[in-house]
Amino acid sequence: MINFKIAEPQTIDQVTSLLSEKKEKYYLMAGGTDLLGEIKDEIIEPEVVMDLKSIPNLSYIKKEREGVRIGVLTTVAELADNPLIKQDYPGLHEAALSVATPQLRNVGTIGGNLCQRPRCWYYRDAQVVCRKKGGSRCYATRGKNKYHAIFGGGVCHIVHPSDLAPALISLDSEISISTPKGDKTVSLADFYTLPRENVRKENILNPGEVVREIKIPLAKSGEKSTYYKIKERGGWDFAIASAAVKGTVSGGGFKDIKIVLGGVAPVPWRLEKAEKQVKGKKASEKLLKQAAREALKDARAMTENGYKKELVEAVIYRAAMSLG
Ligand SMILES: Cc1cc2nc3c(=O)[nH]c(=O)nc-3n(C[C@H](O)[C@H](O)[C@H](O)COP(=O)(O)OP(=O)(O)OC[C@H]3O[C@@H](n4cnc5c(N)ncnc54)[C@H](O)[C@@H]3O)c2cc1C
Ligand code: SF4
């Protein structure tokens, strides 16, 4: 592991101005559960690591008139244990509880979880210089691609690893970003970018920008949410496929529904066509599986990840049926 300096900024403004000066290779650290792994594995070589935990008052969950505001340093465990989240956003509660292990949830933050880097084993191998690291090839295309994307791949087939991201997107969350020119807020769905836009990064953050807060609209009366995750192992694991579903079921039918998949695409994957197909109709296995099959027309499996198509059908069906 290389030597690096630790900076302990006291305000977000200090972070944005230091980052935009960019005299040295600066990296942001929240809980460090992902960042330190990348440094240890020599994927990145920072000169300075900026410890966001030295900034006060960035950990909170507050219900206000417009919605619930979550500070970027709130840990995944705090999110999972919060009574308001459990009651109003059960899908987010389930997603938070499904993340990693209790130890990692105690340290990992919501901001770090949303900005964590991909788990593709070629990316995580310091010896391999694939497209994401500035090389000219994606080694997953003809290599080991069992855990890779079936939607939205093309130049790079990573899957977005966060469990919180699909759940928060299904709830129409927004993300607030501090920049050297002031703060901006965008929908979390628009925060993530596909590899074809810029294969080197996974979101819209520019140098000098820091995530500050997540906002969830107030839950409407009768609205329910859920998160269904399939892992390869019984213990801790990333999703090989998951579905976050939010909606209202009335008279046995889906009055309203939003479906976002995890573990199958480089970004949390919204299924608008499937949503339209089931909206206003009676909830049934046949309807949901038909909608999933329609959505799967956009899937492009590689040599080893075709099994994910069946998992997509299963997660949509199980998550959506549990709303009723
Ligand atoms: C063994 C293991 C199993 C895991 N299993 C799961 C799982 O099942 N599901 C899941 O969702 N995740 C899983 N994770 C990922 C884990 O949840 C993340 O490592 C954690 O949430 C990251 O949070 P952190 O605060 O430690 O982030 P850090 O490691 O500090 O940061 C992660 C990345 O985000 C950037 N970053 C951090 N904060 C900000 C900010 N405010 N603004 C901009 N960029 C920022 C950092 O620069 C870094 O690139 C697992 C991780 C490990 C090591
Ligand atoms: S999927 Fe992306 S990160 Fe993995 S080898 Fe291909 S280009 Fe690299």
mmCIF file of C-alpha atoms and ligand atoms in Angstrom:
data_model
loop_
_atom_site.group_PDB
_atom_site.id
_atom_site.type_symbol
_atom_site.label_atom_id
_atom_site.label_comp_id
_atom_site.label_asym_id
_atom_site.label_seq_id
_atom_site.Cartn_x
_atom_site.Cartn_y
_atom_site.Cartn_z
ATOM 1 C CA MET A 1 0.000 0.000 0.000
ATOM 2 C CA ILE A 2 1.416 3.393 -0.967
ATOM 3 C CA ASN A 3 1.919 6.281 1.455
ATOM 4 C CA PHE A 4 -0.542 9.139 1.292
ATOM 5 C CA LYS A 5 -1.405 12.210 3.346
ATOM 6 C CA ILE A 6 -4.695 12.586 5.187
ATOM 7 C CA ALA A 7 -6.482 15.935 5.049
ATOM 8 C CA GLU A 8 -9.119 16.774 7.638
ATOM 9 C CA PRO A 9 -11.261 19.535 6.142
ATOM 10 C CA GLN A 10 -13.707 21.278 8.465
ATOM 11 C CA THR A 11 -16.263 22.380 5.853
ATOM 12 C CA ILE A 12 -17.586 21.172 2.503
ATOM 13 C CA ASP A 13 -16.403 24.468 0.957
ATOM 14 C CA GLN A 14 -12.831 23.596 1.912
ATOM 15 C CA VAL A 15 -13.261 20.238 0.178
ATOM 16 C CA THR A 16 -14.618 21.696 -3.065
ATOM 17 C CA SER A 17 -11.926 24.362 -3.276
ATOM 18 C CA LEU A 18 -9.086 21.924 -2.519
ATOM 19 C CA LEU A 19 -10.473 19.432 -5.031
ATOM 20 C CA SER A 20 -10.822 22.030 -7.761
ATOM 21 C CA GLU A 21 -7.232 23.222 -7.265
ATOM 22 C CA LYS A 22 -6.175 19.618 -8.027
ATOM 23 C CA LYS A 23 -2.489 20.215 -7.349
ATOM 24 C CA GLU A 24 -2.174 16.649 -6.071
ATOM 25 C CA LYS A 25 -4.154 13.486 -6.573
ATOM 26 C CA TYR A 26 -6.968 14.045 -4.061
ATOM 27 C CA TYR A 27 -9.569 11.405 -3.203
ATOM 28 C CA LEU A 28 -12.624 11.701 -0.970
ATOM 29 C CA MET A 29 -13.111 9.244 1.872
ATOM 30 C CA ALA A 30 -16.268 8.754 3.920
ATOM 31 C CA GLY A 31 -16.268 5.414 5.796
ATOM 32 C CA GLY A 32 -13.327 4.188 3.690
ATOM 33 C CA THR A 33 -14.744 0.656 3.255
ATOM 34 C CA ASP A 34 -14.461 0.861 -0.529
ATOM 35 C CA LEU A 35 -11.783 3.536 -0.963
ATOM 36 C CA LEU A 36 -9.211 1.841 1.276
ATOM 37 C CA GLY A 37 -9.761 -1.452 -0.584
ATOM 38 C CA GLU A 38 -8.984 0.330 -3.856
ATOM 39 C CA ILE A 39 -5.809 1.846 -2.380
ATOM 40 C CA LYS A 40 -4.678 -1.473 -0.858
ATOM 41 C CA ASP A 41 -5.242 -3.239 -4.177
ATOM 42 C CA GLU A 42 -3.307 -0.458 -5.950
ATOM 43 C CA ILE A 43 -6.189 0.442 -8.228
ATOM 44 C CA ILE A 44 -5.797 4.085 -7.238
ATOM 45 C CA GLU A 45 -2.765 5.942 -5.887
ATOM 46 C CA PRO A 46 -3.843 9.033 -3.975
ATOM 47 C CA GLU A 47 -1.429 11.658 -2.765
ATOM 48 C CA VAL A 48 -4.025 13.082 -0.385
ATOM 49 C CA VAL A 49 -7.115 11.391 1.071
ATOM 50 C CA MET A 50 -9.698 13.883 2.320
ATOM 51 C CA ASP A 51 -11.501 12.483 5.327
ATOM 52 C CA LEU A 52 -15.072 13.775 5.097
ATOM 53 C CA LYS A 53 -15.761 12.491 8.616
ATOM 54 C CA SER A 54 -13.819 15.483 9.993
ATOM 55 C CA ILE A 55 -16.685 17.747 8.811
ATOM 56 C CA PRO A 56 -19.360 18.149 11.492
ATOM 57 C CA ASN A 57 -23.140 17.806 11.013
ATOM 58 C CA LEU A 58 -23.252 15.670 7.872
ATOM 59 C CA SER A 59 -24.991 12.741 9.558
ATOM 60 C CA TYR A 60 -28.753 13.156 10.077
ATOM 61 C CA ILE A 61 -32.184 11.903 9.025
ATOM 62 C CA LYS A 62 -34.776 14.722 9.226
ATOM 63 C CA LYS A 63 -38.424 14.717 8.233
ATOM 64 C CA GLU A 64 -39.559 18.106 6.925
ATOM 65 C CA ARG A 65 -42.566 19.427 4.988
ATOM 66 C CA GLU A 66 -41.113 18.631 1.555
ATOM 67 C CA GLY A 67 -39.637 15.275 2.457
ATOM 68 C CA VAL A 68 -36.941 13.436 4.342
ATOM 69 C CA ARG A 69 -33.374 14.776 4.211
ATOM 70 C CA ILE A 70 -30.492 12.396 4.810
ATOM 71 C CA GLY A 71 -26.980 13.713 5.481
ATOM 72 C CA VAL A 72 -24.295 12.160 3.311
ATOM 73 C CA LEU A 73 -22.335 10.724 6.256
ATOM 74 C CA THR A 74 -25.332 8.870 7.692
ATOM 75 C CA THR A 75 -24.208 5.263 7.985
ATOM 76 C CA VAL A 76 -26.020 2.409 6.268
ATOM 77 C CA ALA A 77 -26.741 0.976 9.763
ATOM 78 C CA GLU A 78 -28.326 4.262 10.910
ATOM 79 C CA LEU A 79 -30.510 4.203 7.809
ATOM 80 C CA ALA A 80 -31.546 0.578 8.385
ATOM 81 C CA ASP A 81 -32.339 1.191 12.084
ATOM 82 C CA ASN A 82 -34.226 4.480 11.706
ATOM 83 C CA PRO A 83 -37.914 4.094 12.742
ATOM 84 C CA LEU A 84 -39.135 6.670 10.192
ATOM 85 C CA ILE A 85 -37.363 4.880 7.320
ATOM 86 C CA LYS A 86 -38.720 1.521 8.521
ATOM 87 C CA GLN A 87 -42.276 2.828 8.641
ATOM 88 C CA ASP A 88 -42.490 5.114 5.593
ATOM 89 C CA TYR A 89 -39.943 3.541 3.233
ATOM 90 C CA PRO A 90 -39.792 -0.208 3.956
ATOM 91 C CA GLY A 91 -38.075 -0.853 0.602
ATOM 92 C CA LEU A 92 -35.178 1.393 1.591
ATOM 93 C CA HIS A 93 -35.031 -0.220 5.040
ATOM 94 C CA GLU A 94 -34.841 -3.692 3.432
ATOM 95 C CA ALA A 95 -32.196 -2.530 0.949
ATOM 96 C CA ALA A 96 -30.059 -1.019 3.739
ATOM 97 C CA LEU A 97 -30.343 -4.201 5.813
ATOM 98 C CA SER A 98 -29.240 -6.265 2.811
ATOM 99 C CA VAL A 99 -25.953 -4.337 2.397
ATOM 100 C CA ALA A 100 -22.779 -6.280 3.236
ATOM 101 C CA THR A 101 -22.278 -7.158 6.945
ATOM 102 C CA PRO A 102 -23.207 -5.397 10.232
ATOM 103 C CA GLN A 103 -19.582 -4.247 10.607
ATOM 104 C CA LEU A 104 -19.517 -2.692 7.118
ATOM 105 C CA ARG A 105 -22.974 -1.136 7.611
ATOM 106 C CA ASN A 106 -21.721 0.488 10.839
ATOM 107 C CA VAL A 107 -18.911 2.234 8.978
ATOM 108 C CA GLY A 108 -20.090 2.628 5.358
ATOM 109 C CA THR A 109 -22.100 5.775 4.626
ATOM 110 C CA ILE A 110 -25.015 6.469 2.308
ATOM 111 C CA GLY A 111 -22.813 8.797 0.209
ATOM 112 C CA GLY A 112 -20.026 6.237 -0.093
ATOM 113 C CA ASN A 113 -22.520 3.522 -0.939
ATOM 114 C CA LEU A 114 -24.009 5.591 -3.781
ATOM 115 C CA CYS A 115 -20.550 6.579 -5.115
ATOM 116 C CA GLN A 116 -18.766 3.221 -4.625
ATOM 117 C CA ARG A 117 -16.713 2.008 -7.566
ATOM 118 C CA PRO A 118 -17.565 -1.125 -9.605
ATOM 119 C CA ARG A 119 -16.763 -4.654 -8.495
ATOM 120 C CA CYS A 120 -15.788 -6.052 -11.934
ATOM 121 C CA TRP A 121 -12.835 -8.344 -11.162
ATOM 122 C CA TYR A 122 -10.841 -6.992 -14.110
ATOM 123 C CA TYR A 123 -11.283 -3.470 -12.764
ATOM 124 C CA ARG A 124 -10.245 -4.634 -9.286
ATOM 125 C CA ASP A 125 -7.080 -6.298 -10.625
ATOM 126 C CA ALA A 126 -4.199 -3.792 -10.677
ATOM 127 C CA GLN A 127 -2.465 -5.778 -13.457
ATOM 128 C CA VAL A 128 -5.362 -5.359 -15.885
ATOM 129 C CA VAL A 129 -5.741 -2.085 -17.765
ATOM 130 C CA CYS A 130 -9.203 -2.358 -19.217
ATOM 131 C CA ARG A 131 -11.253 0.452 -20.799
ATOM 132 C CA LYS A 132 -12.416 1.748 -17.430
ATOM 133 C CA LYS A 133 -8.777 2.307 -16.497
ATOM 134 C CA GLY A 134 -7.820 3.927 -19.797
ATOM 135 C CA GLY A 135 -7.040 0.775 -21.805
ATOM 136 C CA SER A 136 -8.598 -0.209 -25.117
ATOM 137 C CA ARG A 137 -10.386 -3.487 -24.263
ATOM 138 C CA CYS A 138 -13.201 -4.732 -22.084
ATOM 139 C CA TYR A 139 -11.885 -8.082 -20.834
ATOM 140 C CA ALA A 140 -15.330 -9.168 -19.629
ATOM 141 C CA THR A 141 -16.738 -9.378 -23.162
ATOM 142 C CA ARG A 142 -14.850 -12.561 -24.000
ATOM 143 C CA GLY A 143 -13.703 -13.408 -20.511
ATOM 144 C CA LYS A 144 -15.331 -14.189 -17.167
ATOM 145 C CA ASN A 145 -18.639 -12.351 -17.243
ATOM 146 C CA LYS A 146 -20.912 -14.301 -14.888
ATOM 147 C CA TYR A 147 -21.622 -11.266 -12.681
ATOM 148 C CA HIS A 148 -21.742 -8.659 -15.432
ATOM 149 C CA ALA A 149 -24.498 -6.567 -16.987
ATOM 150 C CA ILE A 150 -27.255 -7.837 -19.252
ATOM 151 C CA PHE A 151 -28.638 -4.332 -19.891
ATOM 152 C CA GLY A 152 -26.878 -1.113 -20.955
ATOM 153 C CA GLY A 153 -23.367 -2.584 -21.437
ATOM 154 C CA GLY A 154 -21.654 -2.020 -24.767
ATOM 155 C CA VAL A 155 -18.233 -0.538 -24.072
ATOM 156 C CA CYS A 156 -18.122 -1.722 -20.424
ATOM 157 C CA HIS A 157 -20.329 -4.298 -18.715
ATOM 158 C CA ILE A 158 -20.057 -3.404 -15.015
ATOM 159 C CA VAL A 159 -23.119 -3.681 -12.805
ATOM 160 C CA HIS A 160 -23.878 -0.926 -10.374
ATOM 161 C CA PRO A 161 -23.113 -2.486 -6.973
ATOM 162 C CA SER A 162 -25.231 -0.355 -4.617
ATOM 163 C CA ASP A 163 -28.383 -1.768 -3.011
ATOM 164 C CA LEU A 164 -29.425 1.677 -1.769
ATOM 165 C CA ALA A 165 -29.406 3.273 -5.242
ATOM 166 C CA PRO A 166 -32.299 1.270 -6.816
ATOM 167 C CA ALA A 167 -34.374 1.643 -3.623
ATOM 168 C CA LEU A 168 -33.790 5.419 -3.443
ATOM 169 C CA ILE A 169 -34.509 5.856 -7.175
ATOM 170 C CA SER A 170 -37.777 3.912 -6.855
ATOM 171 C CA LEU A 171 -38.733 6.491 -4.185
ATOM 172 C CA ASP A 172 -38.000 9.425 -6.569
ATOM 173 C CA SER A 173 -35.087 10.659 -4.459
ATOM 174 C CA GLU A 174 -32.888 13.598 -5.271
ATOM 175 C CA ILE A 175 -29.208 14.104 -4.597
ATOM 176 C CA SER A 176 -27.625 17.429 -3.595
ATOM 177 C CA ILE A 177 -24.110 18.115 -4.766
ATOM 178 C CA SER A 178 -21.760 20.852 -3.569
ATOM 179 C CA THR A 179 -19.639 22.337 -6.330
ATOM 180 C CA PRO A 180 -17.037 25.151 -6.335
ATOM 181 C CA LYS A 181 -19.807 27.361 -7.829
ATOM 182 C CA GLY A 182 -22.511 26.468 -5.270
ATOM 183 C CA ASP A 183 -24.942 23.631 -4.622
ATOM 184 C CA LYS A 184 -27.077 21.798 -7.187
ATOM 185 C CA THR A 185 -29.782 19.161 -6.815
ATOM 186 C CA VAL A 186 -30.630 16.526 -9.422
ATOM 187 C CA SER A 187 -32.836 13.475 -9.430
ATOM 188 C CA LEU A 188 -30.833 10.441 -8.273
ATOM 189 C CA ALA A 189 -31.873 8.646 -11.484
ATOM 190 C CA ASP A 190 -30.029 11.335 -13.484
ATOM 191 C CA PHE A 191 -26.950 11.128 -11.237
ATOM 192 C CA TYR A 192 -25.805 7.842 -12.794
ATOM 193 C CA THR A 193 -24.357 7.648 -16.304
ATOM 194 C CA LEU A 194 -23.891 4.776 -18.727
ATOM 195 C CA PRO A 195 -20.378 3.732 -19.852
ATOM 196 C CA ARG A 196 -21.079 4.965 -23.386
ATOM 197 C CA GLU A 197 -21.232 8.540 -21.988
ATOM 198 C CA ASN A 198 -17.849 8.255 -20.236
ATOM 199 C CA VAL A 199 -16.431 4.801 -19.589
ATOM 200 C CA ARG A 200 -14.043 6.143 -16.902
ATOM 201 C CA LYS A 201 -16.782 7.219 -14.476
ATOM 202 C CA GLU A 202 -20.162 6.062 -13.206
ATOM 203 C CA ASN A 203 -21.911 9.327 -12.338
ATOM 204 C CA ILE A 204 -22.116 13.016 -13.195
ATOM 205 C CA LEU A 205 -19.705 14.198 -10.464
ATOM 206 C CA ASN A 206 -17.005 16.505 -11.855
ATOM 207 C CA PRO A 207 -13.686 17.218 -10.174
ATOM 208 C CA GLY A 208 -14.314 19.439 -7.160
ATOM 209 C CA GLU A 209 -17.862 18.141 -6.556
ATOM 210 C CA VAL A 210 -19.029 16.401 -3.393
ATOM 211 C CA VAL A 211 -22.335 14.741 -2.535
ATOM 212 C CA ARG A 212 -23.870 16.532 0.454
ATOM 213 C CA GLU A 213 -27.411 15.186 0.970
ATOM 214 C CA ILE A 214 -30.127 12.834 -0.275
ATOM 215 C CA LYS A 215 -33.796 13.902 -0.283
ATOM 216 C CA ILE A 216 -36.801 11.568 -0.434
ATOM 217 C CA PRO A 217 -40.301 12.937 -1.104
ATOM 218 C CA LEU A 218 -42.828 12.280 1.671
ATOM 219 C CA ALA A 219 -44.499 8.881 1.289
ATOM 220 C CA LYS A 220 -48.071 9.237 -0.035
ATOM 221 C CA SER A 221 -50.991 7.613 1.716
ATOM 222 C CA GLY A 222 -51.373 3.964 0.622
ATOM 223 C CA GLU A 223 -47.958 3.892 -1.062
ATOM 224 C CA LYS A 224 -45.806 0.839 -0.358
ATOM 225 C CA SER A 225 -42.270 -0.100 -1.238
ATOM 226 C CA THR A 226 -40.129 -3.202 -1.154
ATOM 227 C CA TYR A 227 -36.664 -4.504 -2.127
ATOM 228 C CA TYR A 228 -36.006 -8.044 -3.263
ATOM 229 C CA LYS A 229 -32.387 -9.122 -3.666
ATOM 230 C CA ILE A 230 -30.930 -12.366 -4.994
ATOM 231 C CA LYS A 231 -27.368 -13.204 -3.934
ATOM 232 C CA GLU A 232 -25.219 -16.153 -4.893
ATOM 233 C CA ARG A 233 -24.385 -16.935 -1.260
ATOM 234 C CA GLY A 234 -26.429 -17.022 1.915
ATOM 235 C CA GLY A 235 -24.012 -14.713 3.773
ATOM 236 C CA TRP A 236 -23.006 -11.203 2.730
ATOM 237 C CA ASP A 237 -22.915 -10.633 -0.990
ATOM 238 C CA PHE A 238 -23.648 -8.146 -3.716
ATOM 239 C CA ALA A 239 -26.886 -8.561 -5.699
ATOM 240 C CA ILE A 240 -26.716 -10.719 -8.799
ATOM 241 C CA ALA A 241 -30.181 -9.309 -9.463
ATOM 242 C CA SER A 242 -32.507 -7.194 -7.349
ATOM 243 C CA ALA A 243 -35.701 -5.175 -7.722
ATOM 244 C CA ALA A 244 -36.839 -2.103 -5.845
ATOM 245 C CA VAL A 245 -40.558 -1.574 -6.336
ATOM 246 C CA LYS A 246 -42.738 1.271 -5.113
ATOM 247 C CA GLY A 247 -46.453 1.521 -5.767
ATOM 248 C CA THR A 248 -50.028 1.583 -4.658
ATOM 249 C CA VAL A 249 -52.221 -1.474 -4.891
ATOM 250 C CA SER A 250 -55.944 -0.828 -4.817
ATOM 251 C CA GLY A 251 -58.745 -3.359 -5.380
ATOM 252 C CA GLY A 252 -56.131 -6.022 -6.212
ATOM 253 C CA GLY A 253 -54.647 -3.909 -9.050
ATOM 254 C CA PHE A 254 -51.554 -1.740 -9.458
ATOM 255 C CA LYS A 255 -52.835 1.849 -9.302
ATOM 256 C CA ASP A 256 -49.288 3.055 -9.624
ATOM 257 C CA ILE A 257 -45.924 1.258 -9.832
ATOM 258 C CA LYS A 258 -42.223 2.002 -10.246
ATOM 259 C CA ILE A 259 -39.652 -0.754 -10.811
ATOM 260 C CA VAL A 260 -35.869 -0.293 -10.622
ATOM 261 C CA LEU A 261 -33.470 -3.213 -11.014
ATOM 262 C CA GLY A 262 -30.081 -3.622 -9.356
ATOM 263 C CA GLY A 263 -27.148 -5.910 -10.223
ATOM 264 C CA VAL A 264 -27.968 -6.215 -13.926
ATOM 265 C CA ALA A 265 -26.817 -2.948 -15.548
ATOM 266 C CA PRO A 266 -24.074 -0.321 -15.154
ATOM 267 C CA VAL A 267 -26.691 1.968 -13.579
ATOM 268 C CA PRO A 268 -29.818 1.227 -11.509
ATOM 269 C CA TRP A 269 -32.117 0.076 -14.330
ATOM 270 C CA ARG A 270 -35.609 1.588 -14.487
ATOM 271 C CA LEU A 271 -38.277 -0.486 -16.264
ATOM 272 C CA GLU A 272 -40.673 2.141 -17.591
ATOM 273 C CA LYS A 273 -42.142 -0.096 -20.315
ATOM 274 C CA ALA A 274 -42.912 -2.844 -17.791
ATOM 275 C CA GLU A 275 -44.424 -0.287 -15.407
ATOM 276 C CA LYS A 276 -46.813 0.934 -18.143
ATOM 277 C CA GLN A 277 -47.771 -2.640 -18.928
ATOM 278 C CA VAL A 278 -48.867 -3.473 -15.375
ATOM 279 C CA LYS A 279 -50.258 -0.094 -14.286
ATOM 280 C CA GLY A 280 -54.028 -0.166 -13.727
ATOM 281 C CA LYS A 281 -54.178 -3.960 -14.073
ATOM 282 C CA LYS A 282 -54.881 -6.743 -11.619
ATOM 283 C CA ALA A 283 -51.743 -8.077 -9.935
ATOM 284 C CA SER A 284 -50.974 -11.607 -11.139
ATOM 285 C CA GLU A 285 -48.017 -13.836 -11.861
ATOM 286 C CA LYS A 286 -48.963 -13.937 -15.552
ATOM 287 C CA LEU A 287 -49.083 -10.139 -15.886
ATOM 288 C CA LEU A 288 -45.766 -9.566 -14.092
ATOM 289 C CA LYS A 289 -43.916 -12.274 -15.955
ATOM 290 C CA GLN A 290 -45.227 -10.931 -19.277
ATOM 291 C CA ALA A 291 -44.021 -7.444 -18.325
ATOM 292 C CA ALA A 292 -40.617 -8.822 -17.319
ATOM 293 C CA ARG A 293 -40.301 -10.721 -20.602
ATOM 294 C CA GLU A 294 -41.112 -7.524 -22.509
ATOM 295 C CA ALA A 295 -38.414 -5.666 -20.562
ATOM 296 C CA LEU A 296 -35.959 -8.478 -21.233
ATOM 297 C CA LYS A 297 -36.216 -7.833 -24.986
ATOM 298 C CA ASP A 298 -33.637 -5.080 -24.309
ATOM 299 C CA ALA A 299 -31.273 -7.514 -22.542
ATOM 300 C CA ARG A 300 -27.986 -8.572 -24.185
ATOM 301 C CA ALA A 301 -26.506 -11.521 -22.331
ATOM 302 C CA MET A 302 -22.887 -12.578 -22.800
ATOM 303 C CA THR A 303 -21.403 -16.077 -22.536
ATOM 304 C CA GLU A 304 -21.904 -16.648 -18.785
ATOM 305 C CA ASN A 305 -24.586 -14.271 -17.548
ATOM 306 C CA GLY A 306 -27.712 -15.412 -19.431
ATOM 307 C CA TYR A 307 -29.050 -16.900 -16.171
ATOM 308 C CA LYS A 308 -29.706 -13.333 -14.995
ATOM 309 C CA LYS A 309 -32.706 -13.111 -17.347
ATOM 310 C CA GLU A 310 -34.609 -15.667 -15.274
ATOM 311 C CA LEU A 311 -33.572 -13.860 -12.103
ATOM 312 C CA VAL A 312 -34.987 -10.612 -13.481
ATOM 313 C CA GLU A 313 -38.382 -12.295 -13.970
ATOM 314 C CA ALA A 314 -38.207 -13.669 -10.443
ATOM 315 C CA VAL A 315 -37.233 -10.429 -8.677
ATOM 316 C CA ILE A 316 -39.883 -8.381 -10.486
ATOM 317 C CA TYR A 317 -42.592 -10.912 -9.697
ATOM 318 C CA ARG A 318 -41.622 -11.404 -6.051
ATOM 319 C CA ALA A 319 -41.082 -7.718 -5.287
ATOM 320 C CA ALA A 320 -44.247 -6.515 -7.047
ATOM 321 C CA MET A 321 -46.512 -9.222 -5.564
ATOM 322 C CA SER A 322 -45.293 -8.398 -2.061
ATOM 323 C CA LEU A 323 -46.670 -4.857 -2.436
ATOM 324 C CA GLY A 324 -50.217 -6.171 -2.259
HETATM 325 C C1 LIG B 1 -16.959 -7.026 1.645
HETATM 326 C C2 LIG B 1 -17.884 -5.993 1.136
HETATM 327 C C3 LIG B 1 -19.201 -6.324 0.851
HETATM 328 C C4 LIG B 1 -20.085 -5.352 0.396
HETATM 329 N N1 LIG B 1 -21.389 -5.695 0.096
HETATM 330 C C5 LIG B 1 -22.248 -4.737 -0.352
HETATM 331 C C6 LIG B 1 -23.606 -5.042 -0.635
HETATM 332 O O1 LIG B 1 -24.071 -6.164 -0.477
HETATM 333 N N2 LIG B 1 -24.393 -4.027 -1.095
HETATM 334 C C7 LIG B 1 -23.945 -2.753 -1.270
HETATM 335 O O2 LIG B 1 -24.713 -1.873 -1.658
HETATM 336 N N3 LIG B 1 -22.664 -2.445 -1.017
HETATM 337 C C8 LIG B 1 -21.835 -3.399 -0.550
HETATM 338 N N4 LIG B 1 -20.533 -3.082 -0.275
HETATM 339 C C9 LIG B 1 -20.086 -1.732 -0.522
HETATM 340 C C10 LIG B 1 -20.228 -0.944 0.752
HETATM 341 O O3 LIG B 1 -21.554 -0.751 1.027
HETATM 342 C C11 LIG B 1 -19.550 0.322 0.457
HETATM 343 O O4 LIG B 1 -18.171 0.016 0.546
HETATM 344 C C12 LIG B 1 -19.883 1.407 1.424
HETATM 345 O O5 LIG B 1 -21.243 1.709 1.492
HETATM 346 C C13 LIG B 1 -19.135 2.633 0.978
HETATM 347 O O6 LIG B 1 -19.307 3.608 1.957
HETATM 348 P P1 LIG B 1 -18.063 4.327 2.605
HETATM 349 O O7 LIG B 1 -18.649 5.434 3.395
HETATM 350 O O8 LIG B 1 -17.181 3.368 3.308
HETATM 351 O O9 LIG B 1 -17.386 4.881 1.285
HETATM 352 P P2 LIG B 1 -15.852 5.151 0.943
HETATM 353 O O10 LIG B 1 -15.123 3.875 0.802
HETATM 354 O O11 LIG B 1 -15.307 6.162 1.874
HETATM 355 O O12 LIG B 1 -16.052 5.825 -0.484
HETATM 356 C C14 LIG B 1 -16.516 5.070 -1.582
HETATM 357 C C15 LIG B 1 -16.374 5.921 -2.857
HETATM 358 O O13 LIG B 1 -17.260 7.012 -2.809
HETATM 359 C C16 LIG B 1 -16.557 8.261 -2.888
HETATM 360 N N5 LIG B 1 -17.251 9.152 -1.957
HETATM 361 C C17 LIG B 1 -17.499 8.921 -0.647
HETATM 362 N N6 LIG B 1 -18.241 9.919 -0.140
HETATM 363 C C18 LIG B 1 -18.450 10.792 -1.154
HETATM 364 C C19 LIG B 1 -19.155 12.030 -1.248
HETATM 365 N N7 LIG B 1 -19.789 12.582 -0.203
HETATM 366 N N8 LIG B 1 -19.175 12.681 -2.440
HETATM 367 C C20 LIG B 1 -18.558 12.139 -3.519
HETATM 368 N N9 LIG B 1 -17.874 10.975 -3.493
HETATM 369 C C21 LIG B 1 -17.829 10.313 -2.317
HETATM 370 C C22 LIG B 1 -15.119 7.924 -2.483
HETATM 371 O O14 LIG B 1 -14.190 8.829 -3.045
HETATM 372 C C23 LIG B 1 -14.973 6.517 -3.002
HETATM 373 O O15 LIG B 1 -14.665 6.521 -4.380
HETATM 374 C C24 LIG B 1 -19.634 -4.029 0.212
HETATM 375 C C25 LIG B 1 -18.304 -3.682 0.494
HETATM 376 C C26 LIG B 1 -17.433 -4.654 0.949
HETATM 377 C C27 LIG B 1 -16.023 -4.244 1.259
HETATM 378 S S1 SF4 B 2 -16.664 -4.517 -17.615
HETATM 379 FE FE1 SF4 B 2 -15.751 -2.458 -17.529
HETATM 380 S S2 SF4 B 2 -14.493 -2.556 -15.705
HETATM 381 FE FE2 SF4 B 2 -14.866 -4.681 -16.340
HETATM 382 S S3 SF4 B 2 -13.250 -5.276 -17.794
HETATM 383 FE FE3 SF4 B 2 -14.872 -4.431 -18.994
HETATM 384 S S4 SF4 B 2 -14.293 -2.254 -19.242
HETATM 385 FE FE4 SF4 B 2 -13.191 -3.040 -17.478
#
